[in-house]
Structures are given as structure tokens and as C-alpha cells.
PDB file of C-alpha atoms in Angstrom:
ATOM      1  CA  MET E  15     103.706  92.174 133.210  1.00 69.00           C
ATOM      2  CA  LEU E  16     104.504  93.195 129.787  1.00 83.00           C
ATOM      3  CA  ASN E  17     107.814  94.089 128.488  1.00 92.00           C
ATOM      4  CA  ASN E  18     106.325  95.188 124.882  1.00 96.00           C
ATOM      5  CA  LEU E  19     103.050  96.781 124.003  1.00 96.00           C
ATOM      6  CA  ILE E  20     103.214  96.002 120.270  1.00 97.00           C
ATOM      7  CA  LYS E  21      99.462  94.350 119.506  1.00 96.00           C
ATOM      8  CA  ILE E  22      96.511  94.482 122.515  1.00 93.00           C
ATOM      9  CA  SER E  23      96.876  91.234 121.839  1.00 91.00           C
ATOM     10  CA  ASP E  24      99.651  90.899 123.640  1.00 90.00           C
ATOM     11  CA  CYS E  25      97.840  91.862 126.979  1.00 91.00           C
ATOM     12  CA  ASP E  26      96.161  89.463 129.074  1.00 91.00           C
ATOM     13  CA  SER E  27      93.345  90.295 131.214  1.00 87.00           C
ATOM     14  CA  ASN E  28      95.176  90.975 133.950  1.00 91.00           C
ATOM     15  CA  ASP E  29      97.825  93.709 132.034  1.00 92.00           C
ATOM     16  CA  LEU E  30      95.188  95.255 130.816  1.00 90.00           C
ATOM     17  CA  GLU E  31      93.721  94.976 134.235  1.00 89.00           C
ATOM     18  CA  THR E  32      96.619  96.862 136.024  1.00 93.00           C
ATOM     19  CA  ILE E  33      97.488  99.363 133.153  1.00 93.00           C
ATOM     20  CA  ILE E  34      93.880 100.767 133.189  1.00 93.00           C
ATOM     21  CA  ARG E  35      93.981 101.371 137.097  1.00 92.00           C
ATOM     22  CA  SER E  36      97.444 102.638 136.903  1.00 94.00           C
ATOM     23  CA  GLY E  37      96.641 104.861 134.406  1.00 94.00           C
ATOM     24  CA  ILE E  38      93.383 106.048 136.627  1.00 94.00           C
ATOM     25  CA  GLU E  39      95.545 106.841 139.707  1.00 95.00           C
ATOM     26  CA  PHE E  40      97.898 108.551 137.682  1.00 93.00           C
ATOM     27  CA  LYS E  41      95.086 111.112 136.224  1.00 92.00           C
ATOM     28  CA  ALA E  42      93.987 111.647 139.099  1.00 94.00           C
ATOM     29  CA  GLY E  43      97.448 112.769 140.404  1.00 92.00           C
ATOM     30  CA  LYS E  44     100.167 109.863 141.743  1.00 94.00           C
ATOM     31  CA  ASN E  45     103.594 110.963 141.121  1.00 93.00           C
ATOM     32  CA  SER E  46     105.984 108.604 140.222  1.00 94.00           C
ATOM     33  CA  ASN E  47     109.876 108.851 139.688  1.00 96.00           C
ATOM     34  CA  ILE E  48     109.910 105.128 137.382  1.00 95.00           C
ATOM     35  CA  LEU E  49     111.697 106.591 134.784  1.00 96.00           C
ATOM     36  CA  LYS E  50     114.621 108.412 136.612  1.00 97.00           C
ATOM     37  CA  GLU E  51     117.486 109.159 134.962  1.00 97.00           C
ATOM     38  CA  LYS E  52     115.960 106.680 131.872  1.00 98.00           C
ATOM     39  CA  THR E  53     115.490 108.020 128.414  1.00 98.00           C
ATOM     40  CA  GLY E  54     112.209 107.448 125.855  1.00 98.00           C
ATOM     41  CA  VAL E  55     113.105 107.585 122.443  1.00 98.00           C
ATOM     42  CA  LEU E  56     110.381 108.547 120.199  1.00 98.00           C
ATOM     43  CA  LEU E  57     110.953 107.427 116.207  1.00 98.00           C
ATOM     44  CA  PHE E  58     107.799 108.854 113.655  1.00 97.00           C
ATOM     45  CA  ASP E  59     107.508 107.991 111.074  1.00 96.00           C
ATOM     46  CA  LYS E  60     104.405 108.644 111.075  1.00 93.00           C
ATOM     47  CA  PRO E  61     103.765 112.392 112.381  1.00 89.00           C
ATOM     48  CA  SER E  62     101.175 112.843 115.528  1.00 92.00           C
ATOM     49  CA  LEU E  63     100.365 116.140 117.718  1.00 94.00           C
ATOM     50  CA  ARG E  64      98.348 114.627 120.522  1.00 94.00           C
ATOM     51  CA  THR E  65     100.475 111.244 120.114  1.00 95.00           C
ATOM     52  CA  LYS E  66     103.624 112.800 120.106  1.00 96.00           C
ATOM     53  CA  LEU E  67     103.355 115.293 122.852  1.00 97.00           C
ATOM     54  CA  SER E  68     101.495 112.082 125.331  1.00 95.00           C
ATOM     55  CA  PHE E  69     104.312 110.670 125.379  1.00 97.00           C
ATOM     56  CA  MET E  70     106.985 113.841 126.111  1.00 97.00           C
ATOM     57  CA  ILE E  71     105.039 114.729 128.583  1.00 96.00           C
ATOM     58  CA  GLY E  72     103.732 111.311 130.345  1.00 95.00           C
ATOM     59  CA  ILE E  73     107.950 110.056 129.702  1.00 97.00           C
ATOM     60  CA  GLN E  74     108.231 113.332 131.457  1.00 96.00           C
ATOM     61  CA  LYS E  75     106.310 113.470 135.126  1.00 94.00           C
ATOM     62  CA  LEU E  76     107.654 109.682 135.411  1.00 96.00           C
ATOM     63  CA  GLY E  77     110.906 111.219 135.730  1.00 97.00           C
ATOM     64  CA  GLY E  78     112.531 110.583 132.773  1.00 98.00           C
ATOM     65  CA  ASN E  79     113.674 111.949 129.448  1.00 98.00           C
ATOM     66  CA  ALA E  80     112.276 112.077 125.884  1.00 98.00           C
ATOM     67  CA  ILE E  81     113.900 112.055 122.566  1.00 98.00           C
ATOM     68  CA  TYR E  82     111.806 113.045 119.677  1.00 97.00           C
ATOM     69  CA  PHE E  83     113.257 111.587 115.992  1.00 96.00           C
ATOM     70  CA  SER E  84     111.389 112.735 112.777  1.00 93.00           C
ATOM     71  CA  PRO E  85     111.623 110.423 109.965  1.00 92.00           C
ATOM     72  CA  GLU E  86     113.615 112.434 108.530  1.00 93.00           C
ATOM     73  CA  GLU E  87     116.753 112.020 110.916  1.00 94.00           C
ATOM     74  CA  VAL E  88     116.555 108.427 110.866  1.00 94.00           C
ATOM     75  CA  GLY E  89     115.381 106.937 107.855  1.00 92.00           C
ATOM     76  CA  MET E  90     113.866 103.742 109.713  1.00 94.00           C
ATOM     77  CA  GLY E  91     113.880 101.338 106.695  1.00 92.00           C
ATOM     78  CA  VAL E  92     114.651 103.255 103.862  1.00 93.00           C
ATOM     79  CA  ARG E  93     118.064 105.303 105.090  1.00 93.00           C
ATOM     80  CA  GLU E  94     118.753 102.908 108.382  1.00 93.00           C
ATOM     81  CA  PRO E  95     118.020  99.466 108.006  1.00 97.00           C
ATOM     82  CA  ILE E  96     115.490  99.005 111.120  1.00 97.00           C
ATOM     83  CA  ALA E  97     117.891  95.914 112.937  1.00 97.00           C
ATOM     84  CA  ASP E  98     120.533  98.978 113.232  1.00 97.00           C
ATOM     85  CA  VAL E  99     118.357 101.195 114.818  1.00 97.00           C
ATOM     86  CA  SER E 100     116.887  99.109 116.922  1.00 98.00           C
ATOM     87  CA  SER E 101     120.232  98.242 118.074  1.00 98.00           C
ATOM     88  CA  VAL E 102     121.711 101.700 118.661  1.00 98.00           C
ATOM     89  CA  VAL E 103     118.597 102.763 120.471  1.00 98.00           C
ATOM     90  CA  SER E 104     119.165  99.537 122.942  1.00 98.00           C
ATOM     91  CA  LYS E 105     122.546 100.577 123.753  1.00 98.00           C
ATOM     92  CA  MET E 106     121.321 104.167 124.069  1.00 98.00           C
ATOM     93  CA  ALA E 107     117.927 104.221 125.645  1.00 98.00           C
ATOM     94  CA  ASP E 108     115.631 102.421 127.944  1.00 98.00           C
ATOM     95  CA  ILE E 109     112.308 102.647 125.891  1.00 98.00           C
ATOM     96  CA  ALA E 110     111.124 102.823 122.207  1.00 98.00           C
ATOM     97  CA  ILE E 111     108.131 104.279 120.877  1.00 98.00           C
ATOM     98  CA  VAL E 112     107.605 103.393 117.532  1.00 98.00           C
ATOM     99  CA  ARG E 113     105.101 105.312 115.489  1.00 97.00           C
ATOM    100  CA  THR E 114     104.432 104.343 111.732  1.00 97.00           C
ATOM    101  CA  PHE E 115     102.973 102.838 108.531  1.00 96.00           C
ATOM    102  CA  GLU E 116     103.715  98.739 108.494  1.00 96.00           C
ATOM    103  CA  GLN E 117     102.804  96.480 111.605  1.00 97.00           C
ATOM    104  CA  GLU E 118     105.722  94.899 110.571  1.00 97.00           C
ATOM    105  CA  LYS E 119     108.125  97.149 111.134  1.00 97.00           C
ATOM    106  CA  ILE E 120     107.602  97.331 114.149  1.00 98.00           C
ATOM    107  CA  GLU E 121     107.761  93.498 114.736  1.00 98.00           C
ATOM    108  CA  LEU E 122     111.294  93.732 112.947  1.00 98.00           C
ATOM    109  CA  PHE E 123     112.168  96.852 115.668  1.00 98.00           C
ATOM    110  CA  GLU E 124     111.311  94.731 118.269  1.00 98.00           C
ATOM    111  CA  LYS E 125     113.124  91.439 117.593  1.00 98.00           C
ATOM    112  CA  PHE E 126     116.112  93.660 117.455  1.00 98.00           C
ATOM    113  CA  SER E 127     114.949  95.740 120.781  1.00 98.00           C
ATOM    114  CA  THR E 128     116.906  94.732 124.120  1.00 98.00           C
ATOM    115  CA  ILE E 129     114.612  97.225 125.725  1.00 98.00           C
ATOM    116  CA  PRO E 130     110.590  97.772 125.740  1.00 98.00           C
ATOM    117  CA  VAL E 131     109.218  98.481 122.562  1.00 98.00           C
ATOM    118  CA  ILE E 132     105.818 100.349 122.541  1.00 98.00           C
ATOM    119  CA  ASN E 133     103.498 100.623 119.197  1.00 98.00           C
ATOM    120  CA  ALA E 134     102.658 104.183 119.219  1.00 97.00           C
ATOM    121  CA  LEU E 135     100.051 103.547 116.674  1.00 96.00           C
ATOM    122  CA  THR E 136     100.574 101.327 112.839  1.00 97.00           C
ATOM    123  CA  ASP E 137      98.809 100.673 110.096  1.00 96.00           C
ATOM    124  CA  GLU E 138      97.263  97.778 111.785  1.00 95.00           C
ATOM    125  CA  GLU E 139      96.972  98.254 115.385  1.00 95.00           C
ATOM    126  CA  HIS E 140      96.768 101.172 117.651  1.00 95.00           C
ATOM    127  CA  PRO E 141      96.908 100.021 121.121  1.00 96.00           C
ATOM    128  CA  CYS E 142      97.766 103.251 123.348  1.00 95.00           C
ATOM    129  CA  GLN E 143      94.649 104.669 122.083  1.00 93.00           C
ATOM    130  CA  ALA E 144      92.319 101.004 123.151  1.00 93.00           C
ATOM    131  CA  LEU E 145      94.006 101.495 126.377  1.00 94.00           C
ATOM    132  CA  ALA E 146      92.742 104.999 126.633  1.00 94.00           C
ATOM    133  CA  ASP E 147      89.250 104.163 125.475  1.00 92.00           C
ATOM    134  CA  ILE E 148      89.019 101.266 127.391  1.00 91.00           C
ATOM    135  CA  MET E 149      90.117 102.794 130.645  1.00 93.00           C
ATOM    136  CA  THR E 150      87.343 105.899 129.550  1.00 93.00           C
ATOM    137  CA  ILE E 151      84.670 102.787 129.688  1.00 90.00           C
ATOM    138  CA  TYR E 152      85.789 101.539 132.853  1.00 89.00           C
ATOM    139  CA  GLU E 153      85.428 105.207 134.768  1.00 92.00           C
ATOM    140  CA  ASN E 154      82.085 106.027 133.302  1.00 91.00           C
ATOM    141  CA  LEU E 155      80.600 102.309 133.686  1.00 89.00           C
ATOM    142  CA  GLY E 156      82.739 101.073 136.947  1.00 85.00           C
ATOM    143  CA  GLU E 157      83.619  97.730 135.395  1.00 79.00           C
ATOM    144  CA  LEU E 158      84.274  96.091 131.829  1.00 77.00           C
ATOM    145  CA  THR E 159      82.580  92.559 131.993  1.00 80.00           C
ATOM    146  CA  ASN E 160      78.827  91.554 130.636  1.00 83.00           C
ATOM    147  CA  LYS E 161      79.287  95.068 128.551  1.00 80.00           C
ATOM    148  CA  ASN E 162      78.396  95.822 125.248  1.00 82.00           C
ATOM    149  CA  ILE E 163      80.578  98.234 123.229  1.00 80.00           C
ATOM    150  CA  VAL E 164      79.590 100.153 119.612  1.00 83.00           C
ATOM    151  CA  TYR E 165      82.481 101.077 117.642  1.00 82.00           C
ATOM    152  CA  ILE E 166      81.616 103.546 114.913  1.00 86.00           C
ATOM    153  CA  GLY E 167      83.591 104.866 113.100  1.00 82.00           C
ATOM    154  CA  ASP E 168      86.066 103.210 110.017  1.00 81.00           C
ATOM    155  CA  SER E 169      87.386  99.221 110.647  1.00 83.00           C
ATOM    156  CA  ASN E 170      90.820 100.936 111.198  1.00 89.00           C
ATOM    157  CA  ASN E 171      93.417  99.977 113.447  1.00 91.00           C
ATOM    158  CA  VAL E 172      91.870 102.052 116.788  1.00 88.00           C
ATOM    159  CA  ALA E 173      88.987  99.822 115.752  1.00 88.00           C
ATOM    160  CA  LYS E 174      90.744  96.311 115.652  1.00 89.00           C
ATOM    161  CA  SER E 175      92.829  97.310 118.627  1.00 91.00           C
ATOM    162  CA  LEU E 176      89.560  98.513 120.578  1.00 87.00           C
ATOM    163  CA  GLY E 177      88.073  94.771 119.302  1.00 85.00           C
ATOM    164  CA  TYR E 178      90.962  93.486 120.824  1.00 85.00           C
ATOM    165  CA  ALA E 179      90.785  95.004 123.955  1.00 82.00           C
TER     166      ALA E 179
END
């Protein structure tokens, strides 16, 4: 199983299937305390209602505690070097969820992290959105093999991640 989710292409087919099946189980009401007494830190350079809310509620529903930091509080890569932010968060938290602009920024964060890192969006990738989309396709079609998918929209981070998935 994955330790970090930086790019959707980091997932192999077994990872994707496991994540999708788990998502469907949780959506159906499965309970878990897998994050009991654990802390997830959300570092967002780019604001988001849905992504922030879903991660904060998800961490809480899994028994954990979520802490959010806005770009003004941290200044990752501006006021605080990315390596230092990653090191500090790794020492005090159990998982980092990063939403930023540059893919290189999250990759550098991952390099210095000793805890799992999840990409909550960069300009290049949006793996969590792709997973949600694939889960919806799976729920509606029953399987993912030998299916043609049409994406209508901008050629952006979501399209790229969905294409890889």
C-alpha cells in the first residue's frame, strides 16, 4: 500500500482498487478509528471549501484531529523553507495534507517528510479528485476494466490525474 499520494501515477492498480473499495465502504457507513490519537495537518497555499472540509471531516470521522494552516500562517517556501516546514510537521503530526500551486513544492515537502503526505491539489495533479471520480464511475458501472471514459473540460490537473487513474 502507498505511504504517500503525491501523483496518481504513484498508485498501481491494486492501490487504486483498495482505495476505491475502502471509499465505498466508508460511504456506506463503515466506521474506523484508524486515526485515533493521530493528527493530520492541512497546509493549504490555495484555498478550497470542498477539499478542506472533506479532509477535516474525514480525519475526524476516522478518529483523528485535524489542524489547518493557511498560507499566511506558514508561508511555506516564502517565510519558512519547505524543508523546515516538512521537518517540523513530521515531528509533531502523523499525516500531512498539502494543497499548493507547484508540483515541485509538494515533492520537496515529501522528500523531507517522515510521515505520509497527501497531495490535495497542485497545478499539475489532483489525485484525490481523480480517486473520487473513479469511485463514482465504479459505483455506476460496476467495474473499471474495458471502459471508455470521456472527459469534457479543461486540460488541467484533474484531467491529467483522471487520465492516469
